Amino acid sequence: MSDSKGLQDTYYLPIGLTSLQKDLVEILISIHTKSLLQYCKSDALSSFPECKSDTELVLPPLSAAQLTGMLAVNIRAAANHPCLLVEHYMPRQLLLMEPGERLIRASDKFRKMAMLLNSIFTRDRKRFPQPMHITILSHSVKELDIIEGYLLGKPIKLKRISGTSLFNEKHLYSDADTSSSTPVPTPTHTKDEYEYGEKKFKSRPSDTSDWLFLATTTHLSRAADLLDDYNIDMVIGFDPLIDENLESFERMRRNGKHVPLIKLLVKDSPDHYVLAHSKTNGHEGDLFLDSLLHFVHNRHEIVEQRQTEWIGDFVEEILSGNSQASLKLPPCNLANGEKNASLLDDLVNYTGHMKLSGGVFDLKAVNQDLDLKLYQNKIMDLIVRRLIECEQAYAVRQEQVLGKRLRETMRQNEIDQIKVESGQMYKKLKEGEGPLNDSTKRLNKAQNDVTKLKEQQEQIEQRRLALQTVAEDGNASEQLALKQEKLMNLRAELNTLIQENSRQAAANDELRLQYQARSSEAANESLVLKTLQKNRDELKARLEGPTVSINSSGALEQESRLREELVRVVQQSHFLQGYIKRIQKQYPINGSQSSKKPATAPGNSRTRSSRSSAPVYT
């Protein structure tokens, strides 16, 4: 079967069955073995042993068609959740107080739903910052109660559309535009008054919580505008038979919006068979029977998938709007096993019934007429017996676990005791290391002293032997004279060396004094040199400073001005000299002419001695 059917935005998630669900399915098939054979008009019914029951029927017996229909309904209920098998009132406090993980662990469909929602809630908020609006569609209101019981307390906002909510968290759904149409009166206070607007109208942080809307398939199919007030982004369907072409889905996808429909489908279930053959087999009765027979034959092939890493990849592809998101899903195809066994063999083959140790429960086919009350009692009796067997097996295994735990505790105690003893021994060893090291040091010192004493003893022994040899020798006086002569020579040589040493010491002292004097002179010259260098640096800085530059530029300007003045004066001098020469040529002046002039009266002292400045016309 294809991963998408009908609309392009429809996806099928393959679901398995837990061990508890398989046990319930086997119990249902054992009760409906006779009715299913009767409904199929199988020849194996004649070989089926008749069983007489002492229980009298209070109500009219159920027909084979009625029992077969009840079998299909109960199989669908058990495949969804074991609590849906028996139609009784579920206490509200039980759903509120039961831990969420414990509430869903009995159903693989609820587990996959939890993983799918968790992948959506924990998505990358940087890539997908907008809040999600998700709708969950279930078969019945009681199934919604279980879903809501699990979702209560999660970091989301819940809104129950179908049925009564278990606990009203008072979440209000509103659009992004929250502007009011009511006119706001203009404030009458003046600007001098205190303004409270900063405190009253502080901007609140935007709410990015995801929304979940819970509704039933029947409610949605009968009310097309049920979800029109909510901007739905995704639909998760517990009912795989829901029509993808409902008007409600068309309303959700208005304006070309991408709204994926994710259906949770139990593999090889009657619903799976109906979806795969609804277009090829037009007779509803045959399709209904064939779907039940397919499930009976292939129910042992339904396994619970342990690897669920693909759910995160699938959710990321869905949120990204990738049309190839279905490639991330596991294949969801019908089993094509050959039917070598007969229908009776398939019905009484309870291999899906988990074998438990410590129990005596033996599942057998029920071969008697049943009314509604007896049918419910049979289901309750078999389930209770199975639960009792589970409790007994649990007690046996718990006893085994406790025994192993006790043995492990004793082993751990022995290990701890060994560790304590090892610690004590290690402590004693560390405490004995100090005296041992001291003893080792004393031993090494004693051995070194013994070695030195042995060497001294050997030297003394050699001297003793030498003296003994000298004492025994007759030429001792000659040797003594030679030794004395040698000693005198050595003393004379020593005196010479002492005198030479004294002379060289005096020369060394003189050289040291010279070195000190020259070092002092060098230090003084070094100070003088540093002073000169400092003065040179200061003069260089002053020379390169702005004052010298200004004085220099001023002097240059003055020099230029004086040169121009000198040129002007020289030109004026040349002009005057030429002018004088020209005047002299015009008016020759000499001493003879001046003498021929009449003498001036002595009393006439007002004679003008200079030339008149009036023009002369010749």
XYZ file of C-alpha atoms in Angstrom:
618
model
C 0.000 0.000 0.000
C 1.234 3.468 -0.801
C 2.300 5.815 1.944
C -0.084 8.495 0.705
C -3.673 7.944 -0.355
C -6.189 10.391 -1.729
C -4.788 13.827 -1.064
C -1.095 14.481 -1.386
C -0.835 15.654 2.232
C -1.970 12.317 3.741
C 0.638 10.139 5.467
C 0.348 6.736 7.153
C 2.469 5.875 10.203
C 2.828 2.088 10.673
C 1.850 0.951 14.175
C 2.409 -2.400 15.927
C 0.903 -4.153 18.940
C 2.287 -4.492 22.451
C 2.347 -7.792 24.343
C -0.766 -6.825 26.306
C -2.631 -5.942 23.121
C -1.655 -9.274 21.559
C -2.943 -11.122 24.639
C -6.277 -9.300 24.402
C -6.536 -10.086 20.690
C -5.935 -13.794 21.372
C -8.614 -13.744 24.083
C -11.085 -12.126 21.681
C -10.337 -14.648 18.937
C -10.762 -17.564 21.384
C -14.225 -16.252 22.313
C -15.263 -15.608 18.685
C -13.890 -18.807 17.138
C -17.285 -20.510 16.827
C -19.140 -17.402 15.674
C -16.520 -16.637 13.016
C -16.699 -20.196 11.702
C -20.482 -19.918 11.590
C -20.328 -16.573 9.820
C -17.912 -17.970 7.238
C -19.988 -21.182 6.933
C -16.845 -23.213 7.295
C -16.865 -27.015 7.125
C -14.520 -27.084 10.108
C -17.465 -26.236 12.331
C -18.622 -29.865 12.252
C -15.278 -31.056 13.614
C -15.347 -28.407 16.297
C -16.241 -30.179 19.593
C -19.493 -29.078 21.178
C -19.196 -27.847 24.746
C -22.160 -27.753 27.057
C -22.271 -24.957 29.565
C -24.122 -24.959 32.860
C -24.720 -21.218 32.524
C -28.218 -20.422 31.351
C -28.717 -17.559 28.953
C -30.683 -14.696 30.482
C -30.827 -12.635 27.298
C -31.421 -13.764 23.726
C -28.343 -15.392 22.218
C -26.208 -13.308 19.915
C -26.108 -14.293 16.270
C -22.931 -15.063 14.357
C -23.187 -11.760 12.469
C -23.595 -9.807 15.702
C -20.639 -11.537 17.335
C -18.487 -11.026 14.243
C -19.335 -7.332 14.220
C -18.481 -7.127 17.924
C -15.186 -8.892 17.157
C -14.238 -6.224 14.600
C -15.165 -3.421 17.010
C -13.240 -4.973 19.909
C -10.178 -5.657 17.756
C -10.128 -1.997 16.737
C -10.558 -0.936 20.386
C -7.781 -3.235 21.654
C -5.462 -2.075 18.853
C -6.034 1.529 19.926
C -5.742 1.070 23.697
C -6.515 -1.860 26.045
C -8.672 0.365 28.259
C -11.108 0.846 25.360
C -11.946 -2.853 25.138
C -14.544 -2.834 27.903
C -17.153 -0.109 27.637
C -17.327 1.070 31.195
C -17.014 4.391 32.944
C -13.417 5.521 33.399
C -13.006 7.568 36.604
C -11.823 11.080 35.943
C -9.461 11.045 38.934
C -7.807 7.894 37.568
C -6.954 9.641 34.313
C -5.802 12.759 36.161
C -3.641 10.954 38.728
C -2.244 8.200 36.508
C 1.270 9.036 35.256
C 1.279 9.825 31.570
C 3.987 7.348 30.603
C 2.235 4.574 32.465
C -1.063 5.486 30.807
C 0.254 5.070 27.253
C 2.823 2.276 27.570
C 0.159 -0.424 26.993
C -0.587 0.881 23.460
C 1.901 1.200 20.626
C -0.374 3.705 18.875
C -0.299 6.021 21.892
C 3.472 5.603 22.136
C 3.952 6.644 18.509
C 1.597 9.587 19.086
C 3.670 10.673 22.098
C 6.923 10.418 20.097
C 5.390 12.345 17.207
C 4.152 15.149 19.467
C 7.429 15.258 21.382
C 9.350 15.704 18.113
C 7.030 18.580 17.217
C 7.263 20.258 20.641
C 11.079 19.960 20.776
C 11.675 21.177 17.209
C 14.333 23.731 16.338
C 12.656 26.975 17.372
C 15.139 29.028 15.352
C 14.106 27.337 12.115
C 10.415 26.971 13.023
C 9.598 29.800 15.477
C 5.860 29.967 14.819
C 3.550 28.100 17.257
C 1.893 24.978 15.891
C -1.884 24.379 15.915
C -2.491 20.619 15.885
C -5.771 18.715 15.818
C -6.044 15.139 17.138
C -9.025 13.149 15.852
C -10.104 10.008 17.717
C -12.775 7.327 17.358
C -14.671 8.150 20.546
C -14.908 10.526 23.461
C -13.447 7.938 25.825
C -10.367 7.724 23.628
C -10.105 11.509 23.862
C -10.188 11.195 27.657
C -7.099 8.976 27.575
C -5.339 11.339 25.159
C -6.162 14.343 27.323
C -5.067 12.497 30.480
C -1.665 11.975 28.898
C -1.324 15.543 27.563
C -2.290 17.306 30.793
C 0.747 18.984 32.320
C 2.697 19.125 29.060
C 4.122 22.517 27.930
C 1.250 23.079 25.486
C -2.233 24.560 25.417
C -5.184 22.152 25.237
C -8.680 22.811 23.972
C -11.281 20.070 24.143
C -13.812 20.462 21.325
C -15.659 17.125 21.569
C -16.874 15.894 24.938
C -16.208 17.268 28.410
C -12.684 18.234 29.414
C -11.072 16.339 32.301
C -9.520 19.517 33.640
C -10.123 22.989 32.277
C -6.778 24.783 32.145
C -8.601 27.963 31.030
C -6.469 28.544 27.961
C -7.996 31.215 25.731
C -7.484 30.976 22.000
C -7.277 34.343 20.250
C -6.028 35.625 16.924
C -2.807 37.510 16.525
C -4.756 40.764 16.066
C -5.983 41.695 19.520
C -6.889 45.317 18.793
C -10.192 46.395 20.305
C -12.991 48.003 18.298
C -14.189 49.969 21.332
C -13.050 53.645 21.201
C -10.559 54.527 23.893
C -11.242 57.880 25.664
C -8.552 60.531 25.407
C -6.802 61.231 28.724
C -7.669 64.601 30.237
C -4.669 65.058 32.504
C -1.997 67.576 31.636
C 1.616 66.817 30.836
C 2.699 68.078 34.234
C 0.917 65.205 35.936
C 2.606 61.865 36.554
C 2.334 59.474 33.622
C 1.454 55.898 34.448
C 1.464 54.677 30.860
C 4.897 53.076 31.100
C 3.691 50.809 33.890
C 0.233 50.083 32.521
C 1.058 49.295 28.923
C 4.306 47.381 29.105
C 4.721 45.053 26.130
C 4.190 41.442 27.098
C 6.405 38.705 25.649
C 4.908 36.894 22.682
C 3.350 33.510 23.460
C 4.984 30.714 21.429
C 3.164 27.779 23.037
C 1.717 25.156 20.719
C -2.012 24.450 20.637
C -3.719 21.038 20.623
C -7.385 20.662 19.714
C -9.125 17.373 20.597
C -12.135 16.236 18.577
C -13.793 13.036 17.338
C -14.133 11.902 13.747
C -17.932 11.788 13.996
C -18.123 15.340 15.306
C -15.850 16.635 12.544
C -17.726 14.820 9.759
C -21.070 16.218 10.924
C -19.877 19.787 11.539
C -17.802 21.037 8.614
C -17.128 24.376 10.298
C -15.975 22.810 13.574
C -12.367 23.988 13.184
C -12.925 27.140 11.129
C -12.123 29.390 14.085
C -8.675 27.825 14.526
C -5.697 28.130 12.232
C -4.908 24.400 11.990
C -1.386 23.440 10.824
C -1.476 19.643 11.236
C -4.018 16.851 11.820
C -3.211 13.566 13.589
C -5.869 10.914 13.077
C -6.323 7.906 15.348
C -9.024 6.750 12.932
C -7.285 5.691 9.690
C -10.651 5.345 7.887
C -11.412 9.055 8.088
C -12.205 10.535 4.678
C -9.438 12.838 3.429
C -11.928 14.666 1.207
C -14.103 15.982 4.024
C -15.223 19.557 3.695
C -13.463 20.352 6.973
C -10.080 19.486 5.463
C -10.850 21.564 2.387
C -11.618 24.508 4.661
C -8.301 24.000 6.481
C -6.400 24.024 3.178
C -8.015 27.166 1.839
C -5.709 29.681 0.177
C -3.328 26.856 -0.721
C -2.223 26.166 2.867
C -0.264 22.973 3.479
C -2.037 20.978 6.230
C -0.682 17.401 6.491
C -3.004 14.616 7.677
C -1.059 11.948 9.597
C -2.952 8.694 10.152
C -1.839 6.152 12.761
C -2.448 2.777 11.102
C -1.948 -0.651 12.719
C -0.265 -2.861 10.136
C -2.319 -5.817 8.829
C -5.299 -4.716 10.878
C -8.833 -4.852 9.392
C -8.658 -1.099 8.823
C -5.392 -1.538 6.919
C -6.977 -4.196 4.716
C -10.051 -2.037 4.078
C -7.893 0.927 3.040
C -5.841 -1.243 0.695
C -8.842 -2.942 -1.001
C -11.612 -0.367 -0.752
C -11.239 0.534 -4.448
C -10.905 -3.027 -5.743
C -13.715 -4.788 -3.829
C -17.039 -3.048 -4.002
C -19.043 -5.416 -1.802
C -18.856 -4.154 1.754
C -19.773 -7.484 3.367
C -17.030 -9.372 1.594
C -14.547 -6.601 2.343
C -15.502 -6.697 6.000
C -15.085 -10.485 6.215
C -11.883 -10.520 4.184
C -10.370 -7.875 6.448
C -11.136 -9.968 9.553
C -9.771 -13.153 7.976
C -6.613 -11.321 6.881
C -6.065 -10.074 10.422
C -6.669 -13.559 11.903
C -4.195 -15.112 9.492
C -1.451 -12.427 9.825
C -1.914 -11.266 13.421
C 1.291 -13.013 14.498
C 3.283 -10.934 11.978
C 2.360 -7.667 13.695
C 5.377 -6.591 15.749
C 6.194 -3.498 17.731
C 8.901 -1.365 16.145
C 11.733 -0.534 18.520
C 13.640 1.817 16.231
C 11.881 5.170 16.105
C 14.628 7.525 14.887
C 12.694 8.044 11.661
C 9.951 9.962 13.513
C 12.201 12.985 14.105
C 13.329 13.050 10.451
C 9.723 12.728 9.282
C 8.572 15.627 11.480
C 11.410 17.838 10.237
C 10.481 17.111 6.618
C 6.809 17.838 7.355
C 7.612 21.166 9.031
C 9.915 22.119 6.155
C 7.071 21.529 3.689
C 8.991 18.873 1.761
C 6.748 16.868 -0.546
C 9.048 13.849 -0.184
C 8.397 13.491 3.545
C 6.752 10.097 2.973
C 10.163 8.680 2.060
C 11.172 9.020 5.713
C 8.376 6.627 6.786
C 8.841 2.855 7.043
C 6.952 0.796 4.448
C 3.311 0.207 5.335
C 2.353 -2.715 3.109
C 0.044 -5.655 3.747
C 1.561 -9.032 4.539
C 1.411 -11.427 1.591
C 1.855 -14.698 3.459
C 0.457 -17.815 1.841
C -2.565 -19.318 3.577
C -1.422 -22.904 3.945
C -3.310 -23.461 7.197
C -7.075 -23.710 7.470
C -9.243 -21.121 9.164
C -9.692 -23.323 12.226
C -5.931 -23.765 12.574
C -5.455 -19.991 12.354
C -8.130 -19.415 14.983
C -6.795 -21.903 17.553
C -3.135 -20.996 16.937
C -2.417 -18.801 19.962
C 1.282 -18.210 19.330
C 0.769 -14.511 20.008
C -0.237 -15.416 23.550
C 2.856 -14.772 25.639
C 3.880 -17.734 27.773
C 4.365 -16.894 31.415
C 6.119 -18.891 34.107
C 4.233 -19.661 37.296
C 0.752 -19.594 35.725
C -1.728 -22.310 34.811
C -3.912 -20.258 32.458
C -4.651 -22.234 29.296
C -6.421 -20.366 26.521
C -9.031 -22.488 24.715
C -11.676 -21.723 22.136
C -15.170 -21.057 23.484
C -17.742 -23.333 21.832
C -21.120 -22.281 23.205
C -23.917 -19.838 22.622
C -23.426 -16.397 24.137
C -25.698 -13.564 25.030
C -24.541 -10.035 25.745
C -24.195 -10.561 29.490
C -22.407 -13.888 29.171
C -20.168 -12.411 26.474
C -19.094 -9.588 28.744
C -18.594 -12.021 31.629
C -16.439 -14.249 29.419
C -14.246 -11.341 28.389
C -13.967 -10.142 31.970
C -13.265 -13.657 33.277
C -10.533 -14.379 30.726
C -8.926 -10.979 31.220
C -9.008 -11.356 35.012
C -7.545 -14.861 34.796
C -4.859 -13.549 32.481
C -4.102 -10.692 34.858
C -3.939 -13.154 37.758
C -1.498 -15.251 35.755
C 0.522 -12.122 35.033
C 0.551 -11.289 38.737
C 1.669 -14.827 39.578
C 4.381 -14.682 36.945
C 5.336 -11.275 38.275
C 5.530 -12.709 41.805
C 7.678 -15.624 40.611
C 10.007 -13.381 38.656
C 10.064 -10.844 41.444
C 11.108 -13.613 43.825
C 13.830 -14.597 41.390
C 14.907 -11.002 41.059
C 14.889 -10.547 44.827
C 16.975 -13.718 45.233
C 19.458 -12.514 42.651
C 19.412 -9.084 44.237
C 20.105 -10.653 47.650
C 22.980 -12.679 46.236
C 24.313 -9.629 44.498
C 24.004 -7.655 47.748
C 25.937 -10.348 49.612
C 28.554 -10.363 46.875
C 28.835 -6.596 47.041
C 29.153 -6.824 50.849
C 31.983 -9.330 50.452
C 33.632 -7.046 47.936
C 33.234 -4.126 50.339
C 34.746 -6.223 53.150
C 37.665 -7.137 50.910
C 38.089 -3.461 50.065
C 38.107 -2.585 53.777
C 40.704 -5.259 54.540
C 42.765 -4.145 51.571
C 42.591 -0.581 52.854
C 43.723 -1.623 56.304
C 46.605 -3.654 54.890
C 47.577 -0.762 52.667
C 47.462 1.596 55.643
C 49.704 -0.716 57.674
C 52.051 -1.008 54.725
C 52.254 2.777 54.455
C 52.823 3.085 58.191
C 55.707 0.558 58.009
C 57.348 2.324 55.078
C 58.738 5.105 57.352
C 60.715 2.852 59.737
C 61.767 0.723 56.784
C 63.180 3.739 54.975
C 64.981 4.902 58.132
C 66.464 1.438 58.648
C 67.555 1.337 55.017
C 69.249 4.728 55.365
C 71.035 3.631 58.557
C 72.129 0.411 56.868
C 73.534 2.309 53.887
C 75.361 4.689 56.219
C 76.823 1.805 58.246
C 77.950 0.065 55.056
C 79.653 3.267 53.872
C 81.379 3.660 57.242
C 82.555 0.047 57.110
C 83.951 0.616 53.614
C 85.853 3.725 54.751
C 87.226 1.930 57.824
C 88.390 -0.959 55.670
C 90.223 1.461 53.376
C 91.871 3.185 56.366
C 92.803 -0.204 57.798
C 94.415 -1.203 54.504
C 96.408 2.063 54.429
C 97.567 1.562 58.035
C 98.496 -2.017 57.224
C 100.554 -0.864 54.238
C 102.374 1.721 56.388
C 102.965 -0.872 59.059
C 104.478 -3.224 56.509
C 106.624 -0.413 55.123
C 107.896 0.527 58.596
C 108.519 -3.079 59.402
C 110.505 -3.436 56.217
C 112.562 -0.366 57.090
C 113.155 -1.627 60.621
C 114.353 -4.964 59.339
C 116.611 -3.396 56.710
C 120.240 -2.591 57.865
C 120.729 0.496 55.663
C 118.179 2.554 57.562
C 120.658 5.336 58.484
C 121.668 5.865 54.850
C 118.080 5.997 53.766
C 117.319 8.428 56.587
C 120.196 10.684 55.484
C 118.908 10.612 51.919
C 115.454 11.473 53.114
C 116.784 14.377 55.213
C 118.792 15.715 52.292
C 115.751 15.462 50.073
C 113.723 17.255 52.738
C 116.261 20.124 52.883
C 116.137 20.519 49.104
C 112.360 20.610 49.186
C 112.418 23.253 51.932
C 114.839 25.445 49.934
C 112.630 25.078 46.882
C 109.604 25.945 49.029
C 111.304 29.148 50.304
C 112.119 30.176 46.732
C 108.528 29.620 45.693
C 107.288 31.617 48.700
C 109.515 34.586 47.775
C 108.376 34.422 44.142
C 104.786 34.286 45.309
C 105.312 37.380 47.503
C 106.835 39.282 44.599
C 104.012 38.389 42.263
C 101.462 39.313 44.961
C 103.030 42.796 45.266
C 102.941 43.213 41.476
C 99.356 42.050 41.480
C 98.441 44.648 44.106
C 100.076 47.385 42.045
C 98.226 46.304 38.923
C 94.971 46.200 40.888
C 95.533 49.804 42.014
C 96.194 50.872 38.424
C 93.063 49.072 37.277
C 90.983 50.787 39.951
C 92.360 54.228 38.997
C 91.711 53.695 35.309
C 88.251 52.327 36.073
C 87.476 55.511 38.031
C 88.706 57.667 35.127
C 86.624 55.627 32.673
C 83.553 56.024 34.896
C 84.075 59.804 35.057
C 84.539 60.004 31.305
C 81.413 57.882 30.859
C 79.436 60.348 33.000
C 80.825 63.248 30.979
C 79.956 61.428 27.768
C 76.389 60.811 28.972
C 76.075 64.501 29.884
C 77.331 65.546 26.446
C 74.971 63.103 24.751
C 72.084 64.462 26.790
C 73.005 68.045 25.861
C 73.344 67.026 22.220
C 69.904 65.409 22.268
C 68.388 68.501 23.893
C 70.022 70.794 21.314
C 68.905 68.512 18.517
C 65.362 68.539 19.880
C 65.436 72.325 20.189
C 66.851 72.567 16.676
C 64.096 70.372 15.297
C 61.442 72.066 17.458
C 58.932 74.693 16.322
C 60.757 77.659 17.965
C 63.914 77.245 15.903
C 61.861 76.648 12.786
C 59.891 79.861 13.402
C 63.076 81.896 14.105
C 64.762 80.408 11.067
C 61.809 81.183 8.806
C 61.663 84.734 10.239
C 65.382 85.258 9.647
C 65.047 83.974 6.084
C 62.150 86.331 5.429
C 64.113 89.247 6.918
C 67.129 88.304 4.810
C 64.976 88.260 1.686
C 63.456 91.613 2.599
C 66.894 93.137 3.276
C 68.212 91.814 -0.026
C 65.292 93.437 -1.831
C 65.965 96.688 0.068
C 69.666 96.444 -0.865
C 68.799 96.005 -4.533
C 66.459 98.995 -4.357
C 69.128 101.136 -2.643
C 71.744 100.088 -5.198
C 69.394 100.955 -8.043
C 68.634 104.331 -6.446
C 72.362 104.953 -5.965
C 73.038 104.157 -9.619
C 70.227 106.480 -10.618
C 71.572 109.309 -8.467
C 75.090 108.835 -9.753
C 73.881 108.994 -13.347
C 71.723 111.964 -12.589
C 74.635 113.840 -10.968
C 76.852 113.109 -13.936
C 74.207 114.407 -16.309
C 73.742 117.583 -14.231
C 77.449 118.130 -14.175
C 77.507 117.874 -17.911
C 74.718 120.422 -18.255
C 76.071 122.810 -15.668
C 79.843 122.644 -15.479
C 81.031 123.875 -12.140
C 84.679 124.771 -11.428
C 86.685 127.152 -9.240
C 87.358 129.945 -11.828
C 83.827 130.817 -12.422
C 83.073 131.036 -8.766
C 85.930 133.501 -8.254
C 84.695 135.889 -10.946
C 81.487 136.547 -9.249
C 81.112 139.791 -7.306
C 81.734 139.647 -3.649
C 78.819 139.588 -1.447
C 78.244 142.380 0.906
C 79.181 141.618 4.392
C 75.895 142.601 5.715
C 73.966 140.564 3.229
C 73.617 137.240 5.023
C 70.360 136.221 3.448
C 71.782 135.096 0.126
C 70.364 131.696 -1.001
C 73.114 129.157 -1.347
C 71.099 126.368 -2.904
C 69.735 125.953 -6.397
C 66.178 126.921 -7.021
C 63.761 124.181 -7.569
C 61.818 126.194 -10.141
C 61.971 124.867 -13.674
C 64.475 126.479 -16.003
C 63.459 127.103 -19.582
C 66.300 127.473 -22.062
